[in-house]
């Protein structure tokens, strides 16, 4: 079995930015970066020193692996346009099935790092779950070898499982971060700096490393404390925040009363 | 100014359990624990070796400080029943104003640790924000001295600010933990262990230590990716989860489009 040494990146967003760095740290060579946007391609190219193009027809045909890391909404267009013969192509989407890139090559797979990437925030890779899938065992072995070069947590998951993992991650990460933002907005109304929340946020995350979320649940709704909940509901100026508070509290009350 | 050396705890729940340990580590003496429930009082007493009672009339009159750490719904009843002359009494509630214990003594205050406490999960105190308030400067100085003995982060906040901090904490902690629970439920439907979410949850919390939540926001709603959102909405069997997904996504779309 050959291993993957040279890579072309299709896409220059948050995930691509972080993965190019991670791969280079393992000694692999990124030979080209493509972005639909000349500006974005150029920016990542400047930052990384890797040649770039914004023309799919100019994609190098010489890489061992093509990593397609574009917005979920942009992937279908790539599938219609990119052709790389029999070279191995993977996408990094949690959402799309492997077959979403079936027109690009006969050798396809998925390489989905379960993590939140912001361009300017560092990511430590050695424990990131890396979900892989491939159209045959040889390709799966190639992807496993690649994944193991920067994380110890490599998992073979099928497209349906990955789609559910992605949905779960929207709750555990994206929506969670939005709740942090709501907390910040509430504090702004009484001139308390958001940093007061940080030890609590850290501990809330830390607790579920060791405990089941059901055991870790605390708060007024967990205690079914109507006095507090009713008064909290009266504190909102913002109708949406109030509606979210109400809905989440009712879900928690129902969940723990049934037990 | 005298400092506080002896303490009576009114309440034996999660907060009281953790605070008794924290105070003993600073060399102070907990001389008695009260709980309405004989079973709970006995349990904490067994664990800590501190004398207990379940009769408010048998509360010792000899302590420097009375810490009332009961459920928010139980505090009004304590205010009606407990009398300790002019001794200093504080409650630990984020929700109630200081005046909620005004009948107990002429010397009152609040000692609110902003943290989530589960009985069997350890808490590291040295950076927990401790929100204090008192009816005069002498009492405030006593509480500040006490608070500084186990955390570097002591803040004077008034009752209205504290109530908003508490509301913000419901979002940043209680509701966040509930979202972790929803993620767990989704993963259970496809036989993926919840531990796959842990590095992501940790990183999501870690990111906002350094970044504003608005900068840290990622995900389909942040990108206003209707394709993904619509398909996610079709994946739910549970009507409540679906409603929460919809409401949070719409809030995020609206929040970032306005900018």
XYZ file of N, CA, C and O in Angstrom, chain A residues 24-114:
364
model
N 0.748 19.662 6.848
C 2.152 20.056 6.669
C 2.972 19.689 7.897
O 4.134 19.317 7.780
N 2.323 19.763 9.066
C 3.041 19.369 10.279
C 3.385 17.878 10.284
O 4.274 17.444 11.020
N 2.646 17.089 9.514
C 2.979 15.655 9.427
C 3.977 15.380 8.309
O 4.278 14.232 8.018
N 4.457 16.436 7.653
C 5.491 16.256 6.633
C 4.939 16.050 5.233
O 5.694 15.837 4.286
N 3.631 16.102 5.057
C 3.056 15.932 3.718
C 3.108 17.253 2.946
O 3.230 18.331 3.524
N 2.976 17.111 1.629
C 3.104 18.303 0.791
C 1.745 18.706 0.203
O 1.097 17.898 -0.464
N 1.343 19.943 0.450
C 0.137 20.471 -0.202
C 0.618 21.131 -1.478
O 1.343 22.141 -1.425
N 0.249 20.561 -2.621
C 0.836 21.098 -3.859
C -0.007 22.209 -4.488
O 0.478 22.973 -5.301
N -1.269 22.314 -4.082
C -2.116 23.353 -4.685
C -3.377 23.574 -3.841
O -3.862 22.652 -3.190
N -3.853 24.814 -3.876
C -5.120 25.145 -3.222
C -6.035 25.797 -4.254
O -5.611 26.705 -4.975
N -7.277 25.309 -4.301
C -8.276 25.943 -5.169
C -9.319 26.655 -4.315
O -9.759 26.125 -3.289
N -9.702 27.852 -4.706
C -10.901 28.470 -4.144
C -11.639 29.169 -5.275
O -11.021 29.796 -6.136
N -12.954 29.020 -5.248
C -13.818 29.728 -6.197
C -13.483 31.209 -6.181
O -13.470 31.883 -7.180
N -13.199 31.713 -4.976
C -12.890 33.134 -4.826
C -11.387 33.354 -4.924
O -10.604 32.815 -4.141
N -11.000 34.152 -5.899
C -9.580 34.469 -6.093
C -8.995 35.124 -4.825
O -7.875 34.837 -4.425
N -9.799 35.950 -4.173
C -9.335 36.653 -2.964
C -9.008 35.665 -1.851
O -7.949 35.732 -1.212
N -9.933 34.711 -1.603
C -9.726 33.732 -0.540
C -8.543 32.816 -0.857
O -7.708 32.525 0.006
N -8.479 32.355 -2.111
C -7.372 31.483 -2.524
C -6.043 32.202 -2.305
O -5.090 31.642 -1.758
N -6.030 33.443 -2.696
C -4.812 34.231 -2.557
C -4.427 34.395 -1.087
O -3.249 34.277 -0.731
N -5.432 34.647 -0.233
C -5.155 34.858 1.198
C -4.524 33.620 1.824
O -3.516 33.706 2.533
N -5.121 32.454 1.562
C -4.563 31.229 2.137
C -3.198 30.928 1.529
O -2.282 30.462 2.219
N -3.060 31.245 0.265
C -1.789 31.031 -0.413
C -0.690 31.905 0.197
O 0.424 31.458 0.459
N -1.035 33.161 0.452
C -0.102 34.098 1.099
C 0.338 33.571 2.456
O 1.513 33.600 2.812
N -0.638 33.105 3.201
C -0.407 32.649 4.563
C 0.449 31.381 4.578
O 1.260 31.183 5.464
N 0.222 30.514 3.579
C 0.839 29.185 3.613
C 1.972 29.008 2.611
O 2.743 28.057 2.717
N 2.064 29.912 1.640
C 3.088 29.749 0.603
C 2.773 28.673 -0.422
O 3.640 28.267 -1.200
N 1.549 28.194 -0.452
C 1.157 27.121 -1.372
C 0.559 27.746 -2.649
O -0.230 28.688 -2.554
N 0.911 27.221 -3.849
C 0.321 27.755 -5.087
C -1.200 27.640 -5.078
O -1.737 26.683 -4.516
N -1.862 28.591 -5.709
C -3.320 28.574 -5.692
C -3.889 28.786 -7.092
O -3.202 29.288 -7.990
N -5.151 28.407 -7.238
C -5.882 28.723 -8.467
C -7.347 28.948 -8.131
O -7.832 28.456 -7.111
N -8.038 29.710 -8.986
C -9.480 29.824 -8.824
C -10.189 29.260 -10.064
O -11.353 29.522 -10.292
N -9.443 28.458 -10.833
C -9.993 27.837 -12.039
C -9.919 26.318 -11.896
O -8.835 25.731 -11.845
N -11.083 25.667 -11.821
C -11.108 24.214 -11.619
C -10.388 23.462 -12.739
O -9.904 22.347 -12.539
N -10.315 24.083 -13.927
C -9.631 23.434 -15.038
C -8.114 23.414 -14.869
O -7.418 22.695 -15.576
N -7.630 24.209 -13.947
C -6.185 24.283 -13.725
C -5.737 23.464 -12.518
O -4.597 23.589 -12.057
N -6.638 22.632 -11.992
C -6.259 21.780 -10.869
C -5.185 20.787 -11.310
O -5.315 20.133 -12.344
N -4.156 20.676 -10.504
C -3.084 19.709 -10.793
C -3.655 18.293 -10.824
O -4.532 17.939 -10.040
N -3.148 17.473 -11.725
C -3.586 16.071 -11.792
C -2.585 15.149 -11.092
O -2.707 13.925 -11.163
N -1.610 15.722 -10.378
C -0.483 14.926 -9.878
C -0.530 14.570 -8.392
O 0.438 14.020 -7.871
N -1.618 14.901 -7.678
C -1.620 14.656 -6.239
C -2.092 13.236 -5.913
O -2.792 12.591 -6.696
N -1.706 12.748 -4.722
C -2.198 11.449 -4.251
C -3.636 11.564 -3.749
O -4.375 10.580 -3.744
N -3.993 12.764 -3.273
C -5.302 12.933 -2.652
C -5.845 14.331 -2.919
O -5.096 15.310 -2.869
N -7.147 14.413 -3.158
C -7.855 15.683 -3.356
C -8.841 15.847 -2.213
O -9.752 15.025 -2.055
N -8.620 16.865 -1.409
C -9.503 17.089 -0.258
C -10.442 18.239 -0.594
O -10.005 19.380 -0.775
N -11.736 17.911 -0.657
C -12.727 18.915 -1.034
C -13.375 19.446 0.231
O -14.123 18.754 0.910
N -13.037 20.672 0.553
C -13.443 21.248 1.820
C -14.100 22.599 1.542
O -13.517 23.643 1.749
N -15.314 22.518 1.008
C -16.047 23.736 0.653
C -17.330 23.787 1.471
O -17.676 22.827 2.152
N -18.040 24.901 1.426
C -19.337 24.999 2.105
C -20.255 23.885 1.594
O -20.191 23.515 0.420
N -21.091 23.362 2.498
C -21.991 22.270 2.107
C -22.820 22.643 0.884
O -23.082 21.810 0.013
N -23.202 23.909 0.812
C -24.045 24.337 -0.305
C -23.264 24.389 -1.628
O -23.860 24.373 -2.696
N -21.946 24.428 -1.543
C -21.124 24.528 -2.758
C -20.672 23.163 -3.272
O -20.200 23.047 -4.406
N -20.833 22.123 -2.470
C -20.308 20.808 -2.863
C -20.955 20.262 -4.143
O -20.237 19.740 -5.008
N -22.283 20.361 -4.325
C -22.885 19.819 -5.549
C -22.267 20.411 -6.818
O -22.057 19.698 -7.803
N -21.941 21.677 -6.798
C -21.342 22.310 -7.970
C -19.948 21.745 -8.260
O -19.578 21.544 -9.415
N -19.195 21.475 -7.209
C -17.865 20.878 -7.378
C -18.005 19.490 -8.005
O -17.245 19.106 -8.897
N -19.001 18.748 -7.532
C -19.221 17.400 -8.070
C -19.546 17.448 -9.563
O -19.176 16.537 -10.316
N -20.211 18.497 -9.978
C -20.543 18.637 -11.405
C -19.340 19.038 -12.249
O -19.288 18.747 -13.440
N -18.371 19.700 -11.630
C -17.324 20.368 -12.419
C -15.946 19.717 -12.348
O -15.177 19.790 -13.315
N -15.603 19.109 -11.229
C -14.224 18.642 -11.043
C -14.059 17.211 -11.562
O -14.873 16.340 -11.256
N -13.005 16.971 -12.313
C -12.689 15.624 -12.799
C -11.213 15.349 -12.540
O -10.361 16.129 -12.962
N -10.926 14.243 -11.853
C -9.527 13.932 -11.543
C -9.194 12.479 -11.863
O -8.326 11.861 -11.231
N -9.879 11.926 -12.843
C -9.588 10.548 -13.255
C -9.868 9.568 -12.127
O -10.945 9.605 -11.537
N -8.869 8.717 -11.817
C -9.072 7.705 -10.775
C -8.407 8.081 -9.457
O -8.285 7.251 -8.555
N -7.956 9.307 -9.363
C -7.301 9.732 -8.133
C -8.306 9.739 -6.969
O -9.502 9.924 -7.175
N -7.773 9.561 -5.755
C -8.642 9.510 -4.574
C -9.108 10.918 -4.176
O -8.284 11.824 -4.003
N -10.415 11.070 -4.055
C -10.990 12.353 -3.625
C -11.834 12.122 -2.376
O -12.567 11.133 -2.284
N -11.709 13.023 -1.413
C -12.561 12.949 -0.214
C -13.198 14.312 0.016
O -12.650 15.340 -0.389
N -14.362 14.314 0.646
C -14.875 15.588 1.142
C -14.803 15.587 2.667
O -14.609 14.541 3.296
N -14.924 16.765 3.255
C -14.772 16.899 4.713
C -16.089 17.280 5.376
O -16.104 17.793 6.496
N -17.182 17.010 4.689
C -18.477 17.464 5.199
C -19.104 16.427 6.122
O -19.105 15.225 5.839
N -19.675 16.901 7.226
C -20.442 16.003 8.086
C -21.805 15.727 7.499
O -22.422 14.702 7.759
N -22.244 16.634 6.689
C -23.625 16.614 6.211
C -23.841 15.702 5.007
O -24.785 14.916 4.961
N -22.956 15.815 4.015
C -23.192 15.120 2.748
C -22.797 13.646 2.805
O -21.804 13.291 3.441
N -23.538 12.784 2.086
C -23.098 11.392 1.970
C -21.837 11.319 1.113
O -21.521 12.267 0.376
N -21.147 10.204 1.228
C -19.941 10.015 0.408
C -20.253 10.192 -1.072
O -19.469 10.777 -1.823
N -21.419 9.719 -1.487
C -21.785 9.731 -2.904
C -21.952 11.143 -3.461
O -22.098 11.316 -4.679
N -21.936 12.133 -2.613
C -22.060 13.509 -3.090
C -20.908 13.897 -4.012
O -20.991 14.896 -4.727
N -19.805 13.119 -3.989
C -18.684 13.436 -4.897
C -18.430 12.297 -5.885
O -17.322 12.156 -6.414
N -19.449 11.524 -6.166
C -19.253 10.302 -6.974
C -18.886 10.587 -8.437
O -18.308 9.735 -9.108
N -19.186 11.777 -8.924
C -18.848 12.089 -10.317
C -17.407 12.549 -10.494
O -16.909 12.639 -11.614
N -16.759 12.839 -9.369
C -15.407 13.404 -9.454
C -14.371 12.334 -9.769
O -13.411 12.565 -10.503
N -14.561 11.161 -9.170
C -13.579 10.077 -9.346
C -14.262 8.751 -9.054
O -15.358 8.706 -8.484
N -13.600 7.664 -9.404
C -14.095 6.339 -8.993
C -13.604 5.963 -7.606
O -14.060 4.990 -7.026
N -12.639 6.703 -7.122
C -12.100 6.440 -5.785
C -12.452 7.603 -4.878
O -11.881 8.697 -4.986
N -13.404 7.360 -3.986
C -13.891 8.461 -3.158
C -13.983 8.049 -1.690
O -13.960 6.865 -1.349
N -14.076 9.070 -0.860
C -14.190 8.809 0.567
C -14.588 10.081 1.291
O -14.884 11.118 0.676
N -14.604 9.966 2.631
C -14.917 11.113 3.470
C -13.863 11.208 4.561
O -13.408 10.185 5.087
N -13.514 12.423 4.885
C -12.496 12.692 5.901
C -13.048 13.850 6.740
O -12.836 15.016 6.424
N -13.817 13.490 7.765
C -14.592 14.507 8.505
C -14.038 14.686 9.917
O -14.218 13.851 10.784
N -13.335 15.791 10.142
C -12.836 16.066 11.495
C -13.959 16.690 12.315
O -14.529 17.704 11.913
N -14.291 16.064 13.435
C -15.390 16.589 14.256
C -14.828 17.668 15.186
O -14.390 17.400 16.301
